[in-house]
């Protein structure tokens, strides 16, 4: 009787669970049994592994073979267990030393010819292996750079099972030919899910080769300032106005204003994109804030996560540490929009399905763009809007009150006049200047919040704002009046204080004053209060 074990990782959402792959050989009729709650793609690994072992020059054991995946209570899916199953079988057949693979985590799919194909989710899988105390992992050669992002773990990238057998047995490693005929690498097909890519918003919102600049936006001083405040504090933003006023144009330039991701944030974003299958080959680490802009026909499952079997990340998770832009927001279904309430508050989404409960990260900056009515001309004087008042009310009510209460900044985008459009009033500030102020403001906030679990103003709870992080004496008089009149809710007051701290950080002030509260109230309620909104005035 022969026995050997290797290790692999099962992904549950974006978190990994180390799985022990055990192989047992007993005398009897040749058979291959796979147990341990595998799915359809994992059951099919029996044929893939057998063909790969034979085509790699090794002998397949003609005995009763049982492969167990432990813990058996965890659902296992995907083809990333092939490499561990093959090595466990070869260890039980004594082709390789069982001790050499006992504490090695192996992740990869096997082709019938023995080549090792890459799979999605390598980074979270290696992170789970490192947290479990493992020090060695074997991954496909194409994903070795992604696995090497995890510190303190030794990564071996292999091109074929034949190479891995030679390395484990201390034999000469054979050379595997590389297809250099100019065609796309078919081995990378497993890393990308068809239909994602640009649809997930990982690429630039304007396409390759073009960097959107705020200087391209004509006029729009108030929306530009709201954009800067949103980027500095991570505040959610609503642009409302007629078609063609520049709402989408402004939102597309927000990602360039945001500062680069920190190392920890980059690992979080890369792990989500790796599981979702939108991580570009050759770019193992995402360093810029993602930009996700789903179509208004998106379902609730596509926004918050879901799918058959174990839930997969949705748009809110793909926008983690970045921007979720909902253009034509009232055209989204009310069920889909209201599903955003919980992740807007908590920074994560919990998806419960029959196959299990998954917790997915979802801390994003939401930008909504909405027209005032179905035809878009309701707010224009003399534009000939023919929408009945009942239709206008019904259209605007699609954005529910509880959802809008979680939006810190609500700005009316007015049509551009001729002077601004023809640049007679001069161009606005470029992205580089605004981004520099945003970085300085975030640095002030991070210094103030050092030693706390928060890094940006949008994360600070209201209790801290009312007890420890106090505004200047008398600065809250206007906000208190709005609270008494019912213009602000208790949550709205907390959000006004957060925005006021961001405005103070942009000014370089030590704490919010009356003018900062006035700016925050004007940006939230839309009521003119005489606050300075000119470029650089803050």
Coordinates of C-alpha atoms in Angstrom, one line a residue:
X1 CA 0.0 0.0 0.0
X2 CA 1.3 3.5 -1.0
X3 CA 0.3 6.8 0.5
X4 CA 1.4 10.4 -0.2
X5 CA 0.0 13.9 0.3
X6 CA 0.4 17.3 -1.2
X7 CA -1.3 20.6 -0.5
X8 CA -3.4 23.0 -2.6
X9 CA -5.8 25.9 -1.9
X10 CA -9.6 26.1 -2.3
X11 CA -11.0 29.6 -2.9
X12 CA -14.1 30.7 -1.0
X13 CA -14.9 34.1 -2.5
X14 CA -11.6 36.0 -2.3
X15 CA -10.3 34.0 0.7
X16 CA -8.4 30.7 0.5
X17 CA -8.5 27.5 2.5
X18 CA -5.5 25.2 2.4
X19 CA -6.6 21.7 1.3
X20 CA -4.6 18.5 1.8
X21 CA -4.6 16.3 -1.2
X22 CA -4.2 12.7 -0.1
X23 CA -3.5 9.8 -2.5
X24 CA -3.8 6.1 -1.4
X25 CA -2.9 3.0 -3.6
X26 CA -4.3 -0.4 -2.7
X27 CA -4.2 -3.8 -4.5
X28 CA -7.3 -4.4 -6.5
X29 CA -9.0 -3.5 -9.8
X30 CA -7.6 -0.4 -11.3
X31 CA -9.9 2.5 -10.5
X32 CA -9.6 6.2 -9.7
X33 CA -12.0 7.6 -7.0
X34 CA -12.0 11.3 -6.1
X35 CA -13.7 12.3 -2.9
X36 CA -14.0 15.5 -0.8
X37 CA -16.9 17.5 -2.2
X38 CA -15.5 18.2 -5.7
X39 CA -17.4 20.1 -8.4
X40 CA -17.8 19.0 -12.0
X41 CA -14.5 20.6 -13.2
X42 CA -12.6 18.9 -10.4
X43 CA -14.2 15.5 -11.0
X44 CA -13.0 15.8 -14.6
X45 CA -9.4 16.2 -13.3
X46 CA -9.2 12.4 -13.1
X47 CA -8.9 12.1 -16.9
X48 CA -6.7 15.2 -17.2
X49 CA -4.2 14.0 -14.5
X50 CA -4.0 10.5 -16.0
X51 CA -3.3 11.7 -19.5
X52 CA -0.8 14.3 -18.2
X53 CA 1.1 11.8 -16.1
X54 CA 1.4 9.3 -19.0
X55 CA 2.4 11.9 -21.5
X56 CA 5.0 13.2 -19.1
X57 CA 6.9 9.9 -19.3
X58 CA 5.7 8.5 -15.9
X59 CA 3.9 5.2 -15.4
X60 CA 0.3 5.3 -14.2
X61 CA -0.2 3.0 -11.3
X62 CA -2.6 0.0 -12.2
X63 CA -4.1 -0.3 -8.7
X64 CA -7.1 0.9 -6.8
X65 CA -6.5 4.7 -6.4
X66 CA -8.3 6.9 -4.0
X67 CA -7.7 10.7 -3.8
X68 CA -9.2 12.6 -0.9
X69 CA -9.5 16.3 -0.5
X70 CA -9.4 17.3 3.1
X71 CA -11.2 19.0 4.8
X72 CA -14.1 17.2 3.0
X73 CA -16.7 19.7 4.3
X74 CA -15.3 22.6 2.2
X75 CA -16.7 22.9 -1.3
X76 CA -13.9 22.7 -3.9
X77 CA -14.2 24.0 -7.4
X78 CA -11.9 24.7 -10.4
X79 CA -9.0 23.0 -12.0
X80 CA -6.2 24.4 -9.8
X81 CA -5.9 21.1 -7.9
X82 CA -4.6 19.1 -10.9
X83 CA -0.9 19.7 -10.1
X84 CA -1.3 18.6 -6.4
X85 CA -3.4 15.5 -7.4
X86 CA -0.8 14.4 -9.9
X87 CA 2.1 14.8 -7.5
X88 CA 0.2 13.0 -4.7
X89 CA -0.5 10.1 -7.1
X90 CA 3.2 9.9 -8.2
X91 CA 4.3 10.1 -4.6
X92 CA 2.0 7.2 -3.6
X93 CA 3.4 5.2 -6.6
X94 CA 7.0 6.1 -5.3
X95 CA 7.9 7.8 -8.6
X96 CA 8.8 10.8 -6.4
X97 CA 9.7 11.0 -2.7
X98 CA 6.5 11.6 -0.7
X99 CA 8.5 13.6 1.9
X100 CA 9.5 16.1 -0.8
X101 CA 5.9 17.1 -1.5
X102 CA 4.3 16.8 1.9
X103 CA 4.6 20.5 2.8
X104 CA 4.5 22.0 -0.6
X105 CA 1.5 23.9 -1.8
X106 CA 0.8 23.3 -5.5
X107 CA -1.6 25.3 -7.7
X108 CA -2.1 24.8 -11.4
X109 CA -4.2 23.1 -14.1
X110 CA -2.7 20.3 -16.2
X111 CA -3.1 19.9 -20.0
X112 CA -3.4 16.5 -21.5
X113 CA 0.2 16.9 -22.8
X114 CA 1.5 17.6 -19.3
X115 CA 1.9 21.4 -19.6
X116 CA 1.0 23.4 -16.5
X117 CA -1.7 26.0 -17.3
X118 CA -2.3 29.1 -15.2
X119 CA -5.5 29.5 -13.1
X120 CA -7.3 32.5 -11.6
X121 CA -6.9 33.5 -7.9
X122 CA -3.2 32.6 -7.5
X123 CA -2.5 35.7 -5.3
X124 CA -5.2 35.0 -2.7
X125 CA -4.3 31.3 -2.8
X126 CA -0.7 32.0 -2.0
X127 CA -1.7 34.5 0.7
X128 CA -3.8 31.8 2.4
X129 CA -0.8 29.4 2.2
X130 CA 1.5 31.9 3.8
X131 CA -0.9 32.6 6.6
X132 CA -1.2 28.9 7.2
X133 CA 2.6 28.7 7.7
X134 CA 3.7 27.1 4.4
X135 CA 6.9 28.3 2.9
X136 CA 7.0 26.7 -0.5
X137 CA 4.5 27.0 -3.4
X138 CA 4.6 25.7 -6.9
X139 CA 2.6 27.7 -9.5
X140 CA 2.5 27.9 -13.3
X141 CA 5.3 29.9 -14.8
X142 CA 3.0 32.6 -16.1
X143 CA 1.7 33.4 -12.6
X144 CA 5.0 33.2 -10.8
X145 CA 5.2 37.0 -10.7
X146 CA 1.8 37.3 -9.1
X147 CA 2.7 34.7 -6.5
X148 CA 6.0 36.4 -5.7
X149 CA 4.1 39.4 -4.4
X150 CA 3.6 37.6 -1.1
X151 CA 6.6 38.1 1.2
X152 CA 8.3 35.3 3.1
X153 CA 7.4 32.4 0.7
X154 CA 9.5 30.6 -1.9
X155 CA 7.9 30.4 -5.3
X156 CA 8.7 27.9 -8.0
X157 CA 7.2 28.5 -11.4
X158 CA 7.1 25.5 -13.7
X159 CA 6.1 25.1 -17.3
X160 CA 5.2 21.3 -17.3
X161 CA 4.7 18.4 -15.0
X162 CA 7.8 16.8 -16.6
X163 CA 9.9 19.7 -15.3
X164 CA 8.4 19.5 -11.8
X165 CA 9.1 15.7 -11.6
X166 CA 12.7 16.3 -12.6
X167 CA 13.1 19.1 -9.9
X168 CA 11.6 16.9 -7.1
X169 CA 13.7 13.9 -8.1
X170 CA 16.9 15.9 -8.5
X171 CA 17.2 15.0 -12.2
X172 CA 18.2 17.1 -15.2
X173 CA 15.4 19.5 -15.9
X174 CA 14.2 19.2 -19.5
X175 CA 13.7 22.3 -21.7
X176 CA 10.2 23.0 -22.8
X177 CA 9.7 24.8 -26.2
X178 CA 8.2 28.2 -26.2
X179 CA 5.6 29.1 -28.8
X180 CA 7.1 32.3 -30.4
X181 CA 5.1 32.3 -33.6
X182 CA 3.5 35.6 -32.8
X183 CA 0.1 34.3 -31.8
X184 CA -1.6 35.0 -28.5
X185 CA -0.4 32.7 -25.8
X186 CA -3.2 30.1 -25.4
X187 CA -1.8 29.2 -22.0
X188 CA -3.0 32.6 -20.7
X189 CA -6.6 32.0 -21.6
X190 CA -7.4 30.6 -18.2
X191 CA -6.6 33.9 -16.5
X192 CA -9.3 35.9 -18.3
X193 CA -13.0 35.5 -18.1
X194 CA -14.7 36.1 -21.5
X195 CA -16.7 39.3 -21.5
X196 CA -14.9 41.1 -18.7
X197 CA -11.8 43.3 -19.2
X198 CA -13.1 46.7 -20.3
X199 CA -16.5 45.9 -19.1
X200 CA -15.1 45.6 -15.6
X201 CA -13.5 49.0 -15.9
X202 CA -9.9 47.9 -15.1
X203 CA -8.6 49.8 -18.2
X204 CA -8.5 53.5 -18.5
X205 CA -12.0 55.0 -19.0
X206 CA -10.9 56.7 -22.2
X207 CA -9.1 53.7 -23.6
X208 CA -5.4 53.0 -24.2
X209 CA -3.0 55.8 -25.0
X210 CA -5.1 58.6 -23.6
X211 CA -5.0 60.1 -20.1
X212 CA -8.1 62.1 -19.2
X213 CA -7.2 65.6 -17.9
X214 CA -9.4 67.9 -15.8
X215 CA -8.1 70.8 -18.0
X216 CA -10.3 69.4 -20.8
X217 CA -13.4 70.2 -18.8
X218 CA -14.8 73.6 -19.7
X219 CA -16.1 75.7 -16.8
X220 CA -18.0 73.7 -14.1
X221 CA -16.2 75.3 -11.1
X222 CA -18.6 73.8 -8.5
X223 CA -18.6 70.2 -9.9
X224 CA -14.8 70.4 -10.2
X225 CA -14.4 71.4 -6.6
X226 CA -16.8 68.6 -5.5
X227 CA -14.7 66.2 -7.5
X228 CA -11.6 67.3 -5.6
X229 CA -13.3 67.1 -2.3
X230 CA -14.6 63.6 -3.1
X231 CA -11.1 62.4 -4.1
X232 CA -9.5 63.9 -1.0
X233 CA -11.9 62.4 1.5
X234 CA -13.4 59.4 -0.3
X235 CA -16.9 60.9 -0.3
X236 CA -19.7 59.6 -2.5
X237 CA -20.9 62.0 -5.2
X238 CA -24.0 62.7 -7.2
X239 CA -23.9 64.7 -10.4
X240 CA -27.4 65.8 -11.6
X241 CA -28.0 67.9 -14.7
X242 CA -29.2 67.9 -18.3
X243 CA -27.6 65.7 -21.0
X244 CA -24.3 67.0 -22.4
X245 CA -23.4 69.1 -19.4
X246 CA -20.3 67.0 -18.7
X247 CA -21.3 64.6 -15.9
X248 CA -19.7 61.6 -17.4
X249 CA -16.7 63.6 -18.5
X250 CA -16.1 64.7 -14.9
X251 CA -16.5 61.2 -13.5
X252 CA -14.0 59.7 -15.9
X253 CA -11.3 62.1 -14.7
X254 CA -11.7 61.2 -11.0
X255 CA -9.6 58.1 -11.2
X256 CA -6.5 60.2 -12.3
X257 CA -7.0 62.5 -9.3
X258 CA -7.0 59.7 -6.7
X259 CA -3.6 58.9 -5.2
X260 CA -1.8 55.7 -6.1
X261 CA -2.7 52.6 -4.0
X262 CA -0.6 51.7 -1.1
X263 CA 1.1 48.3 -1.0
X264 CA -1.7 46.7 1.2
X265 CA -4.4 48.2 -1.0
X266 CA -2.8 47.0 -4.1
X267 CA -2.7 43.4 -2.8
X268 CA -6.4 43.6 -1.8
X269 CA -7.4 44.9 -5.3
X270 CA -5.1 42.4 -7.1
X271 CA -6.6 39.5 -5.1
X272 CA -10.2 40.5 -6.1
X273 CA -9.2 41.0 -9.8
X274 CA -7.3 37.7 -9.9
X275 CA -10.3 35.8 -8.6
X276 CA -12.6 37.6 -11.0
X277 CA -10.4 36.9 -14.0
X278 CA -9.7 40.5 -15.1
X279 CA -6.1 40.7 -14.0
X280 CA -4.1 41.6 -17.2
X281 CA -1.3 39.1 -18.0
X282 CA 2.1 40.6 -17.4
X283 CA 0.7 43.0 -14.8
X284 CA 0.7 41.0 -11.5
X285 CA 0.1 44.1 -9.3
X286 CA -2.6 46.7 -9.7
X287 CA -1.2 50.0 -8.5
X288 CA -3.9 52.5 -9.7
X289 CA -7.4 52.8 -8.3
X290 CA -9.8 50.7 -10.4
X291 CA -12.6 52.3 -12.4
X292 CA -15.8 50.2 -12.8
X293 CA -18.7 51.5 -14.8
X294 CA -21.4 48.9 -15.2
X295 CA -24.3 49.4 -17.7
X296 CA -27.6 50.5 -16.3
X297 CA -29.1 47.1 -17.3
X298 CA -26.9 45.4 -14.7
X299 CA -28.7 43.0 -12.3
X300 CA -28.4 43.1 -8.5
X301 CA -26.2 39.9 -8.6
X302 CA -23.8 41.5 -11.1
X303 CA -23.5 44.6 -8.8
X304 CA -23.0 43.0 -5.4
X305 CA -21.8 39.5 -6.4
X306 CA -23.4 36.1 -7.0
X307 CA -23.7 33.5 -9.6
X308 CA -24.2 29.7 -9.7
X309 CA -22.6 27.8 -6.8
X310 CA -20.2 29.8 -4.7
X311 CA -20.7 33.6 -5.3
X312 CA -18.2 35.5 -7.4
X313 CA -17.2 39.2 -7.0
X314 CA -19.6 41.8 -8.4
X315 CA -19.1 45.3 -9.6
X316 CA -18.8 46.7 -6.0
X317 CA -15.9 44.4 -5.3
X318 CA -14.2 45.0 -8.6
X319 CA -14.3 48.7 -7.7
X320 CA -12.7 48.0 -4.3
X321 CA -10.4 50.9 -3.4
X322 CA -11.5 52.6 -6.5
X323 CA -14.5 54.2 -8.3
X324 CA -17.9 52.7 -9.0
X325 CA -19.5 55.0 -11.6
X326 CA -23.3 54.5 -12.2
X327 CA -24.1 56.5 -15.3
X328 CA -27.9 57.1 -15.9
X329 CA -28.4 56.0 -12.2
X330 CA -32.2 56.3 -12.3
X331 CA -32.3 53.8 -15.1
X332 CA -30.9 51.1 -12.8
X333 CA -33.4 48.9 -11.1
X334 CA -34.5 50.0 -7.7
X335 CA -33.6 46.5 -6.3
X336 CA -30.1 46.8 -7.6
X337 CA -29.6 50.4 -6.3
X338 CA -30.9 49.6 -2.8
X339 CA -28.6 46.6 -2.6
X340 CA -25.7 49.2 -2.5
X341 CA -26.8 50.6 0.9
X342 CA -25.0 48.0 3.0
X343 CA -21.6 48.0 1.3
X344 CA -21.7 51.9 1.3
X345 CA -21.8 51.8 5.1
X346 CA -19.7 48.7 6.0
X347 CA -17.1 48.6 3.2
X348 CA -17.9 44.9 2.4
X349 CA -20.7 42.8 1.1
X350 CA -21.9 39.5 2.5
X351 CA -23.5 37.2 -0.1
X352 CA -25.5 34.2 1.3
X353 CA -26.2 31.3 -1.1
X354 CA -27.1 27.7 -0.6
X355 CA -23.4 26.8 -1.3
X356 CA -22.2 29.0 1.4
X357 CA -21.7 32.6 2.7
X358 CA -19.0 34.7 1.2
X359 CA -17.7 38.0 2.5
X360 CA -16.3 40.2 -0.3
X361 CA -14.4 43.5 0.1
X362 CA -16.4 46.6 -1.3
X363 CA -14.9 49.9 0.0
X364 CA -15.3 52.1 -3.0
X365 CA -16.1 55.7 -4.0
X366 CA -19.5 55.8 -5.7
X367 CA -20.3 58.4 -8.3
X368 CA -23.8 58.7 -9.6
X369 CA -24.9 60.6 -12.7
X370 CA -28.6 61.4 -13.2
X371 CA -30.8 63.5 -15.5
X372 CA -33.6 65.6 -14.0
X373 CA -36.3 63.8 -16.0
X374 CA -36.6 61.2 -18.7
X375 CA -36.1 63.7 -21.5
X376 CA -33.3 65.5 -19.5
X377 CA -34.6 69.1 -20.1
X378 CA -36.6 69.6 -16.9
X379 CA -34.0 71.9 -15.3
X380 CA -33.5 74.0 -18.4
X381 CA -35.4 77.3 -18.8
X382 CA -37.3 77.4 -22.1
X383 CA -36.0 74.0 -23.3
X384 CA -39.4 72.5 -23.9
X385 CA -39.6 69.7 -21.3
X386 CA -42.9 67.8 -22.0
X387 CA -42.6 65.4 -19.1
X388 CA -45.7 65.6 -16.8
X389 CA -44.9 66.4 -13.1
X390 CA -46.0 63.0 -12.0
X391 CA -43.4 61.4 -14.5
X392 CA -40.7 63.7 -13.2
X393 CA -41.4 62.8 -9.6
X394 CA -41.5 59.1 -10.4
X395 CA -38.2 59.4 -12.3
X396 CA -36.4 61.2 -9.5
X397 CA -37.8 58.9 -6.9
X398 CA -36.0 56.0 -8.4
X399 CA -33.0 57.1 -6.3
X400 CA -34.4 56.3 -2.9
X401 CA -34.0 58.6 0.1
X402 CA -32.0 56.1 2.1
X403 CA -29.5 55.7 -0.8
X404 CA -29.2 59.5 -1.3
X405 CA -28.7 60.0 2.4
X406 CA -25.5 58.0 2.1
X407 CA -24.2 60.4 -0.7
X408 CA -22.1 63.1 0.8
X409 CA -21.9 65.5 -2.2
X410 CA -24.9 66.4 -4.4
X411 CA -24.0 68.8 -7.2
X412 CA -26.1 70.3 -10.0
X413 CA -24.1 70.3 -13.2
X414 CA -25.3 73.3 -15.3
X415 CA -25.0 73.5 -19.1
X416 CA -21.7 75.1 -20.3
X417 CA -22.0 78.6 -21.7
X418 CA -20.3 79.8 -24.8
X419 CA -17.5 81.6 -23.1
X420 CA -16.4 78.6 -21.2
X421 CA -16.8 76.2 -24.1
X422 CA -14.6 78.4 -26.4
X423 CA -12.1 78.8 -23.5
X424 CA -12.6 82.6 -23.4
X425 CA -12.6 82.3 -19.6
X426 CA -9.4 80.4 -19.5
X427 CA -8.8 76.7 -18.9
X428 CA -9.2 75.1 -15.5
X429 CA -6.5 73.5 -13.4
X430 CA -4.9 70.3 -14.9
X431 CA -5.2 67.0 -13.1
X432 CA -1.6 67.1 -11.8
X433 CA -2.3 70.3 -9.8
X434 CA -5.5 68.9 -8.3
X435 CA -4.0 65.5 -7.6
X436 CA -1.1 67.2 -5.7
X437 CA -3.6 69.0 -3.4
X438 CA -5.5 65.7 -2.9
X439 CA -2.3 63.9 -1.9
X440 CA -1.4 66.6 0.6
X441 CA -5.0 66.6 2.1
X442 CA -4.9 62.8 2.4
X443 CA -1.5 63.0 4.1
X444 CA -2.9 65.5 6.7
X445 CA -5.8 63.2 7.3
X446 CA -3.6 60.1 7.7
X447 CA -1.4 62.0 10.2
X448 CA -4.4 63.1 12.2
X449 CA -5.9 59.5 12.2
X450 CA -2.6 57.8 13.0
X451 CA -3.2 55.0 15.5
X452 CA -6.8 54.5 14.5
X453 CA -8.3 52.0 12.1
X454 CA -9.2 54.8 9.7
X455 CA -7.1 56.5 7.0
X456 CA -9.6 58.8 5.2
X457 CA -12.2 61.2 6.5
X458 CA -15.1 59.2 5.0
X459 CA -14.3 56.2 7.3
X460 CA -14.4 58.2 10.6
X461 CA -17.6 57.3 12.7
X462 CA -19.8 60.1 13.8
X463 CA -19.1 59.5 17.5
X464 CA -15.4 60.4 17.0
X465 CA -16.4 63.5 15.1
X466 CA -18.7 64.7 17.9
X467 CA -16.4 63.8 20.8
X468 CA -12.7 63.8 19.8
X469 CA -12.3 65.5 16.4
X470 CA -14.2 68.7 17.2
X471 CA -14.7 71.7 14.8
X472 CA -14.0 75.3 15.8
X473 CA -16.3 76.8 18.4
X474 CA -19.6 78.0 16.9
X475 CA -18.8 76.5 13.4
X476 CA -21.7 74.1 13.5
X477 CA -24.4 76.7 14.0
X478 CA -25.7 76.5 10.4
X479 CA -25.6 72.7 10.5
X480 CA -27.5 72.6 13.7
X481 CA -30.2 74.8 12.3
X482 CA -30.6 72.5 9.3
X483 CA -30.8 69.5 11.6
X484 CA -33.7 71.2 13.5
X485 CA -35.5 72.1 10.3
X486 CA -35.3 68.5 9.0
X487 CA -33.0 69.4 6.1
X488 CA -30.4 67.1 7.6
X489 CA -30.7 63.7 9.3
X490 CA -28.4 62.5 12.0
X491 CA -26.4 60.5 9.4
X492 CA -26.4 63.6 7.2
X493 CA -24.9 65.7 10.0
X494 CA -22.1 63.2 10.5
X495 CA -21.4 63.3 6.7
X496 CA -21.3 67.1 6.7
X497 CA -18.7 66.9 9.4
X498 CA -16.6 64.5 7.4
X499 CA -16.8 66.7 4.3
X500 CA -15.9 69.7 6.4
X501 CA -12.8 68.0 7.7
X502 CA -11.8 67.2 4.1
X503 CA -12.3 70.9 3.1
X504 CA -10.2 71.9 6.0
X505 CA -7.5 69.5 4.9
X506 CA -7.5 70.9 1.4
X507 CA -7.1 74.4 2.9
X508 CA -4.3 73.2 5.3
X509 CA -6.4 74.3 8.3
X510 CA -6.0 72.4 11.6
X511 CA -9.7 72.0 12.1
X512 CA -13.0 72.9 10.3
X513 CA -14.3 76.5 10.7
X514 CA -17.6 78.1 9.8
X515 CA -16.7 78.5 6.1
X516 CA -15.7 74.8 5.9
X517 CA -19.1 73.8 7.3
X518 CA -20.8 76.2 4.8
X519 CA -19.0 74.6 1.9
X520 CA -19.9 71.1 3.2
X521 CA -23.6 72.1 3.6
X522 CA -23.7 73.7 0.2
X523 CA -22.2 70.6 -1.5
X524 CA -24.7 68.3 0.3
X525 CA -27.9 70.3 0.2
X526 CA -27.5 72.4 -2.9
X527 CA -28.7 75.5 -1.0
X528 CA -26.5 78.5 -1.8
X529 CA -24.7 79.8 1.3
X530 CA -22.1 82.1 -0.2
X531 CA -19.3 79.6 0.3
X532 CA -16.1 80.2 -1.9
X533 CA -16.1 77.6 -4.7
X534 CA -13.6 79.1 -7.1
X535 CA -10.5 77.1 -8.1
X536 CA -7.9 77.3 -5.4
X537 CA -10.2 79.3 -3.1
X538 CA -10.3 76.5 -0.6

